[in-house]
PDB file of C-alpha atoms and ligand atoms in Angstrom:
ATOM      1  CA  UNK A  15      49.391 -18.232 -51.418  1.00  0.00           C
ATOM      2  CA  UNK A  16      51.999 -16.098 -49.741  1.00  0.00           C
ATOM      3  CA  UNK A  17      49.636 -12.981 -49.931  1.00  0.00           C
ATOM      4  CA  UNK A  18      47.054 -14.349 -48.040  1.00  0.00           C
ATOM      5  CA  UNK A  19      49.002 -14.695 -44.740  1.00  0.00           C
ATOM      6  CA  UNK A  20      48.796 -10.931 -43.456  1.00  0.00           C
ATOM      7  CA  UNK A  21      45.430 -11.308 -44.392  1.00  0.00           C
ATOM      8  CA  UNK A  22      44.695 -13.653 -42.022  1.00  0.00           C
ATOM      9  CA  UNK A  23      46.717 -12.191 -39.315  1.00  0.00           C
ATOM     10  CA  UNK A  24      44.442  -9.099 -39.471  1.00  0.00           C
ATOM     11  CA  UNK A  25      41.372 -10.782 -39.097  1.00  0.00           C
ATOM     12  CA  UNK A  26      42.855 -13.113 -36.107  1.00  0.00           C
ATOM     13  CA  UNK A  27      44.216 -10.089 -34.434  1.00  0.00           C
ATOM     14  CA  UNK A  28      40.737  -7.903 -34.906  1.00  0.00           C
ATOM     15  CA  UNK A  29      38.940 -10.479 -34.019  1.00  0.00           C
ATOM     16  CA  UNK A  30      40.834 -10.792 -30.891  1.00  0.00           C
ATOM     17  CA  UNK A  31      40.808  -7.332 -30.388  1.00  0.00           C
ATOM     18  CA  UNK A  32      37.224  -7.205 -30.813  1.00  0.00           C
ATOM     19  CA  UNK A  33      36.488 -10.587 -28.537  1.00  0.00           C
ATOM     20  CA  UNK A  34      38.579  -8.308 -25.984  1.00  0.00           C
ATOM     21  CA  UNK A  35      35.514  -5.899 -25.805  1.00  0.00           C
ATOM     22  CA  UNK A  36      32.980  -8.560 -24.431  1.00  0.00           C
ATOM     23  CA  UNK A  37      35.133  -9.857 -21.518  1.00  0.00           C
ATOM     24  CA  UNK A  38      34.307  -8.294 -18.218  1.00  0.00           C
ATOM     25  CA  UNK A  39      37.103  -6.195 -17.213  1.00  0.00           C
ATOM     26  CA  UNK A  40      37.762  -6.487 -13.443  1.00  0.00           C
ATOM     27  CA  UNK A  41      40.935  -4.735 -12.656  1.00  0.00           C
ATOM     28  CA  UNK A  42      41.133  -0.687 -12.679  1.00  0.00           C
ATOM     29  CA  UNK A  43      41.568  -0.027 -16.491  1.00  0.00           C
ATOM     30  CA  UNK A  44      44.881   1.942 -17.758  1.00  0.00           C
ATOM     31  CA  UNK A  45      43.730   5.930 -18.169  1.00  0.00           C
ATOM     32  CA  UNK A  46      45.780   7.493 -20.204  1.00  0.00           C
ATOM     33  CA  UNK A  47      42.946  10.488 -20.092  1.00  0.00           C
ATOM     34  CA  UNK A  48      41.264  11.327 -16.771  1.00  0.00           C
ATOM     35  CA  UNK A  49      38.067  11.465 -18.067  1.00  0.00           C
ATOM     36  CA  UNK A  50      35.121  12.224 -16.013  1.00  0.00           C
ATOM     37  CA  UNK A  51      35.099   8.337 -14.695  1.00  0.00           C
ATOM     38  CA  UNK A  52      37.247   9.549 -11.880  1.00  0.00           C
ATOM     39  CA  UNK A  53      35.732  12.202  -9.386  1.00  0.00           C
ATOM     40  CA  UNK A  54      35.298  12.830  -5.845  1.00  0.00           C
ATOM     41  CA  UNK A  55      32.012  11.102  -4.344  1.00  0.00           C
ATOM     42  CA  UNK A  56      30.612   9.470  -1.546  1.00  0.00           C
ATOM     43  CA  UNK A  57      29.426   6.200  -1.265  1.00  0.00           C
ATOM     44  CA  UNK A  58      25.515   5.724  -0.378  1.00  0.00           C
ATOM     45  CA  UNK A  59      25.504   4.844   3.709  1.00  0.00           C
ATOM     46  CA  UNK A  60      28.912   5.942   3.962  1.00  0.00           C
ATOM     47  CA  UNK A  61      30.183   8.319   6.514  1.00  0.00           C
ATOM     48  CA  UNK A  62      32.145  11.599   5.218  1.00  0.00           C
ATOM     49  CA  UNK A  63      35.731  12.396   6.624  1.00  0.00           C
ATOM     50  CA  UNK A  64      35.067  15.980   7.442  1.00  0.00           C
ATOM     51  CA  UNK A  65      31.781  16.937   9.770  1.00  0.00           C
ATOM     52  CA  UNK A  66      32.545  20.906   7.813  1.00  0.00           C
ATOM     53  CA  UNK A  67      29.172  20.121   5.576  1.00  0.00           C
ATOM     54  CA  UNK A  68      26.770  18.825   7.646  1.00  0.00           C
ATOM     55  CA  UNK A  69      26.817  18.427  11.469  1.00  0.00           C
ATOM     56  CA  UNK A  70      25.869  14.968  11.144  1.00  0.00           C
ATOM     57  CA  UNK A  71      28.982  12.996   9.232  1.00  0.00           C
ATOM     58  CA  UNK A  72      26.440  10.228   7.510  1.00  0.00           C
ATOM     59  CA  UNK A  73      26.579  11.038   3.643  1.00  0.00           C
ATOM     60  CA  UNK A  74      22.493  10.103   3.555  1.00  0.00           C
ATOM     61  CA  UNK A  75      20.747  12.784   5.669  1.00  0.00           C
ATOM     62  CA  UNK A  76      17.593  12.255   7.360  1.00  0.00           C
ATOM     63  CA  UNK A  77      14.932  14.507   5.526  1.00  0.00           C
ATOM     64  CA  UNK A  78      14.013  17.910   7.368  1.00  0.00           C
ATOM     65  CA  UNK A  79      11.211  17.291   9.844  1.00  0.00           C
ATOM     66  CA  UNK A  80       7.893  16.988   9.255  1.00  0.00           C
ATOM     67  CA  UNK A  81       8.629  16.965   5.002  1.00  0.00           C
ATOM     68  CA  UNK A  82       5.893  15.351   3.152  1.00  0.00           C
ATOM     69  CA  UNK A  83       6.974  13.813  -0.006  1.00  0.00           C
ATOM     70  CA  UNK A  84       5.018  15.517  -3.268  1.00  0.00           C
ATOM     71  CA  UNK A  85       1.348  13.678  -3.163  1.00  0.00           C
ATOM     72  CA  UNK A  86       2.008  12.230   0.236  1.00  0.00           C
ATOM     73  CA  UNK A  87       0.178  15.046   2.034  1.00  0.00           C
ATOM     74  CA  UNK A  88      -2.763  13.948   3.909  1.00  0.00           C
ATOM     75  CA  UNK A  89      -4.617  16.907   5.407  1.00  0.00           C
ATOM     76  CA  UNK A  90      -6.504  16.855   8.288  1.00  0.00           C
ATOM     77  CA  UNK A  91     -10.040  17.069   6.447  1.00  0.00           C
ATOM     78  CA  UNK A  92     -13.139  14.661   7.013  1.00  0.00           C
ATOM     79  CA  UNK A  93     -12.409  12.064   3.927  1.00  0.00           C
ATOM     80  CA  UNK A  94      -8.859  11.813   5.366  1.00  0.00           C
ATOM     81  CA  UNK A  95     -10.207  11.733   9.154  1.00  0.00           C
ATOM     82  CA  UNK A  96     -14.074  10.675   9.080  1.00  0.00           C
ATOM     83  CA  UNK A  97     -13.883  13.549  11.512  1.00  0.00           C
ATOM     84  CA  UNK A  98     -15.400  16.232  11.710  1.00  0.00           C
ATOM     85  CA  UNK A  99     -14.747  19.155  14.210  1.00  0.00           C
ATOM     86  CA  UNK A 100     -13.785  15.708  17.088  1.00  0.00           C
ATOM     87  CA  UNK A 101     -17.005  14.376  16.154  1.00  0.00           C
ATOM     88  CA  UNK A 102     -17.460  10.900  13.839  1.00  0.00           C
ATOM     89  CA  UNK A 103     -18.821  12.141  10.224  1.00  0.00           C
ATOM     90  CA  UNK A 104     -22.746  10.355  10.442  1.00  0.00           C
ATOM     91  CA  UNK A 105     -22.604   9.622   6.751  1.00  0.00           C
ATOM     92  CA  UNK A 106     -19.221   8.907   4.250  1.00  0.00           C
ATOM     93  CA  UNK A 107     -18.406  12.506   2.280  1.00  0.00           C
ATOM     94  CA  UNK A 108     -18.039  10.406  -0.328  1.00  0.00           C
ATOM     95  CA  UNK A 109     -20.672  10.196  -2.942  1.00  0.00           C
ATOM     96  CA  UNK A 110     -22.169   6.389  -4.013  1.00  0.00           C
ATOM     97  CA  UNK A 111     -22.077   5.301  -6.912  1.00  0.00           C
ATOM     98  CA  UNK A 112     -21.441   1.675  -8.485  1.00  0.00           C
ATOM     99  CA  UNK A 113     -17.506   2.116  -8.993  1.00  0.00           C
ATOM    100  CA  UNK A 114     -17.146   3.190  -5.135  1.00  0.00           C
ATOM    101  CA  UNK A 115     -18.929  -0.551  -4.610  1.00  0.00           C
ATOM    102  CA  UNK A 116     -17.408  -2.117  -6.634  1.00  0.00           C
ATOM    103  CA  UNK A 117     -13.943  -0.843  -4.989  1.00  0.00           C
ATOM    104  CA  UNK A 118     -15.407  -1.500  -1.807  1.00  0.00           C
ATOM    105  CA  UNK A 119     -16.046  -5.262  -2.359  1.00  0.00           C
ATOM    106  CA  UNK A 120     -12.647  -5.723  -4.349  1.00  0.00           C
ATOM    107  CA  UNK A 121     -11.174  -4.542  -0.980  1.00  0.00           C
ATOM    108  CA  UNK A 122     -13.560  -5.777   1.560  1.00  0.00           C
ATOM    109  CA  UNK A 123     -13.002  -9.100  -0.056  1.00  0.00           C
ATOM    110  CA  UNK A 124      -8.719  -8.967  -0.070  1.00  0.00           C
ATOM    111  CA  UNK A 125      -8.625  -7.690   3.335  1.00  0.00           C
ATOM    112  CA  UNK A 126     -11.346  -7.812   5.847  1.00  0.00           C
ATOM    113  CA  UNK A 127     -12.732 -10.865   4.698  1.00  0.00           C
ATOM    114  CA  UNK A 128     -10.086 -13.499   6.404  1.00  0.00           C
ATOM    115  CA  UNK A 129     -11.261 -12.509   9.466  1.00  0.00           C
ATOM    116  CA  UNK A 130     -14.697 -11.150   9.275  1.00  0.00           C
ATOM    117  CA  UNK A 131     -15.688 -13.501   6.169  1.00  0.00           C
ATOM    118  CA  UNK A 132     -17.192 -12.293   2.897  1.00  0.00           C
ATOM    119  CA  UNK A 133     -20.545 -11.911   4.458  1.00  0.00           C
ATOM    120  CA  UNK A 134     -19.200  -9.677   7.345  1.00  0.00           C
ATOM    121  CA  UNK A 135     -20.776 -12.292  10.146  1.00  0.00           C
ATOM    122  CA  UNK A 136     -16.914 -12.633  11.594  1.00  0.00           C
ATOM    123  CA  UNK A 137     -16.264 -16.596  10.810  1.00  0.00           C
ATOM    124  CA  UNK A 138     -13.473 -16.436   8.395  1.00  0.00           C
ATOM    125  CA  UNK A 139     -10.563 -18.481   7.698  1.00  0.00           C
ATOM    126  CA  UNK A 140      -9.091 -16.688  10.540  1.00  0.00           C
ATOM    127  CA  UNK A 141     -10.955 -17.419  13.346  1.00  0.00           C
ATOM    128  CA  UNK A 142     -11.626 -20.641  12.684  1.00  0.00           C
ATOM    129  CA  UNK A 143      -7.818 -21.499  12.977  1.00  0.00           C
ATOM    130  CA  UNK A 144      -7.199 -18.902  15.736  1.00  0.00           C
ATOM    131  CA  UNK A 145     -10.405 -19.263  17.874  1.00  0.00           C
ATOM    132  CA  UNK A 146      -9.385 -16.890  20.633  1.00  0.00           C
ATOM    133  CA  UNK A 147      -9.189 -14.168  17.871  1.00  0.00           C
ATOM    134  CA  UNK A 148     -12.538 -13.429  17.308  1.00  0.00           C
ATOM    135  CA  UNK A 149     -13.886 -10.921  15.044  1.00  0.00           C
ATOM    136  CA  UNK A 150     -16.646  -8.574  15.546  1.00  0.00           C
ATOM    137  CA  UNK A 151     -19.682  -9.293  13.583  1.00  0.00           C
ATOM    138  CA  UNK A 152     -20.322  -6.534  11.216  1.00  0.00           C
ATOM    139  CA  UNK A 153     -23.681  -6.840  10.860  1.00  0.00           C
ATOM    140  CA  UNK A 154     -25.098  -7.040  14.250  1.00  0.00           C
ATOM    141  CA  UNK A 155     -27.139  -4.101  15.453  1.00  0.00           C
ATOM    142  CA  UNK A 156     -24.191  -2.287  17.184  1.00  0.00           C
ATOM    143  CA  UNK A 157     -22.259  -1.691  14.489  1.00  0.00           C
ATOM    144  CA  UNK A 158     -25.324  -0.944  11.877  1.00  0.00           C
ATOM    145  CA  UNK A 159     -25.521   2.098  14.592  1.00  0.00           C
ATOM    146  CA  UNK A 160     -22.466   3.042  13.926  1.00  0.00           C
ATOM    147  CA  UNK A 161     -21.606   6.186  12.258  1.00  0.00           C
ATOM    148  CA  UNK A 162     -19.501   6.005   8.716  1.00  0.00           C
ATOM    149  CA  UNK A 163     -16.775   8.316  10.903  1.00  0.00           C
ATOM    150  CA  UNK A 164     -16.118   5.391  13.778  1.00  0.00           C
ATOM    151  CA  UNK A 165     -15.804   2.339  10.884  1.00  0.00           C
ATOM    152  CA  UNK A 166     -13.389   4.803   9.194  1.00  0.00           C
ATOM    153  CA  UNK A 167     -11.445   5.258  12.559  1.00  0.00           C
ATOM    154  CA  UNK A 168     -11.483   1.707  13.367  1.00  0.00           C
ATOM    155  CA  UNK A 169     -10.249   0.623   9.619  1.00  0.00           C
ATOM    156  CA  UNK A 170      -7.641   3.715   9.935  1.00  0.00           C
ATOM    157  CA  UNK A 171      -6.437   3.084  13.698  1.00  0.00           C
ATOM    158  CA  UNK A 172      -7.642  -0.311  14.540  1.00  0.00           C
ATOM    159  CA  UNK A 173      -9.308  -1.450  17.529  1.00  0.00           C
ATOM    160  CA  UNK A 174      -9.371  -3.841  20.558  1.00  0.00           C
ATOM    161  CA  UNK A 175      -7.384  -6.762  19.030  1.00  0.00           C
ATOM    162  CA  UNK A 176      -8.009  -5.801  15.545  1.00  0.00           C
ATOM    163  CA  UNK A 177      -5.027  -3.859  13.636  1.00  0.00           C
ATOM    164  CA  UNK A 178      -4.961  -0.614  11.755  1.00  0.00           C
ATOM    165  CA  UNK A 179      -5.560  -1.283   7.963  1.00  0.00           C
ATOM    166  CA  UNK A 180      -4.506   2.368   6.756  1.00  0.00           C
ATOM    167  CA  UNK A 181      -1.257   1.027   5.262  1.00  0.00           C
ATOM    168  CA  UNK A 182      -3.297  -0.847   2.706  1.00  0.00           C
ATOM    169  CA  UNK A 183      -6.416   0.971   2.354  1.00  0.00           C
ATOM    170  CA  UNK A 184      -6.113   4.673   0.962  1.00  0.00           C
ATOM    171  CA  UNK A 185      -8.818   7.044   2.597  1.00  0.00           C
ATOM    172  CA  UNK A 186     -10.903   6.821  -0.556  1.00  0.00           C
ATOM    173  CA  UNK A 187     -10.438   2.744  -0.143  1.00  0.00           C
ATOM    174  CA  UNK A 188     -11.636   2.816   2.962  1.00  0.00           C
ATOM    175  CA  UNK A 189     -14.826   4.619   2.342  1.00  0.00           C
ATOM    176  CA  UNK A 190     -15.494   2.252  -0.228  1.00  0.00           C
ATOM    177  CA  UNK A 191     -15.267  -0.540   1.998  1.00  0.00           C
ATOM    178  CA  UNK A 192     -17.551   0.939   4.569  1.00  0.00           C
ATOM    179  CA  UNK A 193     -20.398   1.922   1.692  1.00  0.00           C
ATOM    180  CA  UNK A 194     -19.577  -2.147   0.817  1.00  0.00           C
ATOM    181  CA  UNK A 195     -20.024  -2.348   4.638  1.00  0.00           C
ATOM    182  CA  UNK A 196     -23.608  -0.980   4.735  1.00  0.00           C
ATOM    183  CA  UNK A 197     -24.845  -3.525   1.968  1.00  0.00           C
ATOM    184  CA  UNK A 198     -23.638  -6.501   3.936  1.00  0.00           C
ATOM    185  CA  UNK A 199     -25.409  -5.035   6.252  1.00  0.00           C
ATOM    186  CA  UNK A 200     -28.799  -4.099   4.534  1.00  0.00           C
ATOM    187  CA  UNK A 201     -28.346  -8.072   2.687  1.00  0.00           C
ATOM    188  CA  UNK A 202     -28.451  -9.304   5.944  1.00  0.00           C
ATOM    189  CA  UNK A 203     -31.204  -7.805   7.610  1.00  0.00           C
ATOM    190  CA  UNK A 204     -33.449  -7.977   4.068  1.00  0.00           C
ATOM    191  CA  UNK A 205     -36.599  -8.534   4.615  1.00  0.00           C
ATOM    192  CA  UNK A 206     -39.502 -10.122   2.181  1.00  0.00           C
ATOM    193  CA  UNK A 207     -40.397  -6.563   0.909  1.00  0.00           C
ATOM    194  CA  UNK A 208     -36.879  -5.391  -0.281  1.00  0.00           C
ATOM    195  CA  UNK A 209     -37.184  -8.197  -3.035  1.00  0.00           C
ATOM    196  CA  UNK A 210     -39.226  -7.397  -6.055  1.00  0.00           C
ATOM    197  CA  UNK A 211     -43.179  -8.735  -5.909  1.00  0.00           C
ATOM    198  CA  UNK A 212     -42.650 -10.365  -9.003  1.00  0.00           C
ATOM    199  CA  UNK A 213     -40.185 -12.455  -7.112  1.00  0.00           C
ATOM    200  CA  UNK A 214     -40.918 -12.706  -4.127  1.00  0.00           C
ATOM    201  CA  UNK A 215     -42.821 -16.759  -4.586  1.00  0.00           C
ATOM    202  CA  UNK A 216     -39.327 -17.852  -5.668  1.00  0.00           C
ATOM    203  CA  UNK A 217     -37.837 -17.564  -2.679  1.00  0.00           C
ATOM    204  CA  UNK A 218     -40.635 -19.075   0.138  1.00  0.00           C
TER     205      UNK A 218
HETATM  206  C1  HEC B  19      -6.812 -10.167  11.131  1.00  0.00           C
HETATM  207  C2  HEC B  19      -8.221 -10.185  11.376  1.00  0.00           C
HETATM  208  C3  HEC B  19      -9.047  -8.967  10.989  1.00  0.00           C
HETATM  209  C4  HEC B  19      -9.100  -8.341   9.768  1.00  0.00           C
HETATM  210  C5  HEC B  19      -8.328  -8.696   8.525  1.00  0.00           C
HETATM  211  C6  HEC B  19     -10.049  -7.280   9.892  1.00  0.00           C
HETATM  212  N1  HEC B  19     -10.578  -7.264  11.145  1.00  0.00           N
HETATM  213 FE1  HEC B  19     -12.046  -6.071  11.826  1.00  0.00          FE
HETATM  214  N2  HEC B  19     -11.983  -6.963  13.627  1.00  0.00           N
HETATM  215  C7  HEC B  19     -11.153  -8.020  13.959  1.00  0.00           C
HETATM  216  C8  HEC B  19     -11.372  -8.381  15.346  1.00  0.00           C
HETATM  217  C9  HEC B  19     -10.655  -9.504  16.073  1.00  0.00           C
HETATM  218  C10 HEC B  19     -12.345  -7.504  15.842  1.00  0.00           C
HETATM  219  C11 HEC B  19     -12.909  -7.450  17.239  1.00  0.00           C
HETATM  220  C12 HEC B  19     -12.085  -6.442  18.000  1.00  0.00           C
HETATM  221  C13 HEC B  19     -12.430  -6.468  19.452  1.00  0.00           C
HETATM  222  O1  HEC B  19     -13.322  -5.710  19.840  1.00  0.00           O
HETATM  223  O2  HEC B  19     -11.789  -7.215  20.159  1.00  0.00           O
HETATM  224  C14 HEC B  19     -12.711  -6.635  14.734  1.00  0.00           C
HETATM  225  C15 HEC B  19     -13.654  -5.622  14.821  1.00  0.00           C
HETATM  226  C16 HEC B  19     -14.069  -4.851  13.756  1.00  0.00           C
HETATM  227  C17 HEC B  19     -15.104  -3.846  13.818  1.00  0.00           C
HETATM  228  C18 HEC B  19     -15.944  -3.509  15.041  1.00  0.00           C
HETATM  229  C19 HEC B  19     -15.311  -2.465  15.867  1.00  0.00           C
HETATM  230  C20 HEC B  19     -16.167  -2.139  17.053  1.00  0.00           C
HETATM  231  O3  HEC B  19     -16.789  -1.098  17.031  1.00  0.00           O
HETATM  232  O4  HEC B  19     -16.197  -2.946  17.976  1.00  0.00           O
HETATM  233  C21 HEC B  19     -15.214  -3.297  12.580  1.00  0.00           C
HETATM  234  C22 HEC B  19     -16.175  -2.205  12.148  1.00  0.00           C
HETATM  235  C23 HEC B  19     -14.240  -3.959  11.737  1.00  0.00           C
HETATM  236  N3  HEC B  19     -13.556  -4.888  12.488  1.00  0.00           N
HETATM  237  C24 HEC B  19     -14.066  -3.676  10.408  1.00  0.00           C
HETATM  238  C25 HEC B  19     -13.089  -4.264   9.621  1.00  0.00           C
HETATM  239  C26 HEC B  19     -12.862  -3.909   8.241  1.00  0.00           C
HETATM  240  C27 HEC B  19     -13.674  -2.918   7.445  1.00  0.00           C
HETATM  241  C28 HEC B  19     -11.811  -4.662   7.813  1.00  0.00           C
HETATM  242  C29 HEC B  19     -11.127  -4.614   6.471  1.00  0.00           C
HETATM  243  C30 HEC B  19     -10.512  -3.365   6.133  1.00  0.00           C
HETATM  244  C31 HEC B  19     -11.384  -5.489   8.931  1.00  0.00           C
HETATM  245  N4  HEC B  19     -12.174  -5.210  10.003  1.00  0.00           N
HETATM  246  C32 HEC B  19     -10.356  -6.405   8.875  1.00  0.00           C
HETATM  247  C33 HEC B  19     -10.270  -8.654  13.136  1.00  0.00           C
HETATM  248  C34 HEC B  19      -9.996  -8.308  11.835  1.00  0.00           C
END
């Protein structure tokens, strides 16, 4: 019996020892090394001591003017302008095809459509609860005549009492919403002949 003892203080010590690992240590633990836990730093948002390495004392400097972070640059061409040479590009650079509509609705639908409603007349859920706000119709005449270019600068800057969607929409998102635009537009000034002759007695 008398063997077993120190036994059993080993385990009850280790497994004290070991418990000891899983407690959360608050207080500054004893180094016997200085290991590479200690070195100089600064703090994020801090302010440094000495102004001797850079004029301004803030430890988080302000990136150099005019720096574009890598894939942030947005040249000045047509598909990120819908300008071309001052004037409005007549027709979107960007080629149709059924992805680009599909985009287009998927967007159209999340972000123009509160206002301007998923058939583009203007009577969303927006208007109806703000009356004085009321949103252009985007298929009336005057904006069928208008080129690609000015939809692009109106979804990019915003206009009147409508606000700038180009923090949502990229460039290519934005074409797609005007090419979604134009079949809003074509659905609703369709005529009889734009359906197919075979279907055409359906729908009188
Ligand atoms: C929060 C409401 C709101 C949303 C969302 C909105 N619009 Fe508008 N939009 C308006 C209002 C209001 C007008 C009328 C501006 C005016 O002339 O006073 C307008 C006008 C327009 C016009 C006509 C500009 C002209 O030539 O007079 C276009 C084109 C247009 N919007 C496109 C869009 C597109 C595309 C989207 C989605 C990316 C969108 N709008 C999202 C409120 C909105």
């Amino acid at each position: 019996m008398t063997c077993k003892k120190p036994a059993l203080f080993t385990t009850l010590a280790l497994v004290g020892v070991l418990s000891g690992c899983s407690t959360v240590q608050r207080d500054t633990p004893l180094q016997v090394w200085d290991d590479m836990k200690h070195q100089p730093k600064f703090k994020a948002q801090s302010e440094m001591e000495e102004s001797n390495v850079f004029a301004y004392r803030r430890v988080t400097q302000r990136p150099v003017e005019d720096t574009v972070a890598r894939g942030h640059l947005r040249e000045e061409t047509p598909l990120n302008t819908g300008l071309d040479k001052g004037m409005y590009l007549g027709k979107s650079p960007v080629p149709l095809t059924k992805d680009v509509l599909v985009l287009g609705q998927t967007k159209f639908n999340i972000y123009c459509s509160p206002c301007h409603d998923q058939s583009g007349m203007g009577k969303g859920i927006v208007p109806t609860r703000v009356p004085a706000w009321q949103p252009a119709n985007l298929t009336e005449d005057r904006i069928v005549q208008e080129p690609d270019g000015e939809i692009f600068d109106v979804i990019t800057h915003g206009r009147n009492t409508m606000t700038p969607y180009n923090y949502f929409l990229t460039p290519e998102d934005r074409w797609a919403v005007i090419a979604y635009v134009r079949v809003l537009q074509r659905a609703a000034h369709g005529k009889l002949e734009d359906v197919p002759a075979e279907e055409r007695a359906s729908l009188k």
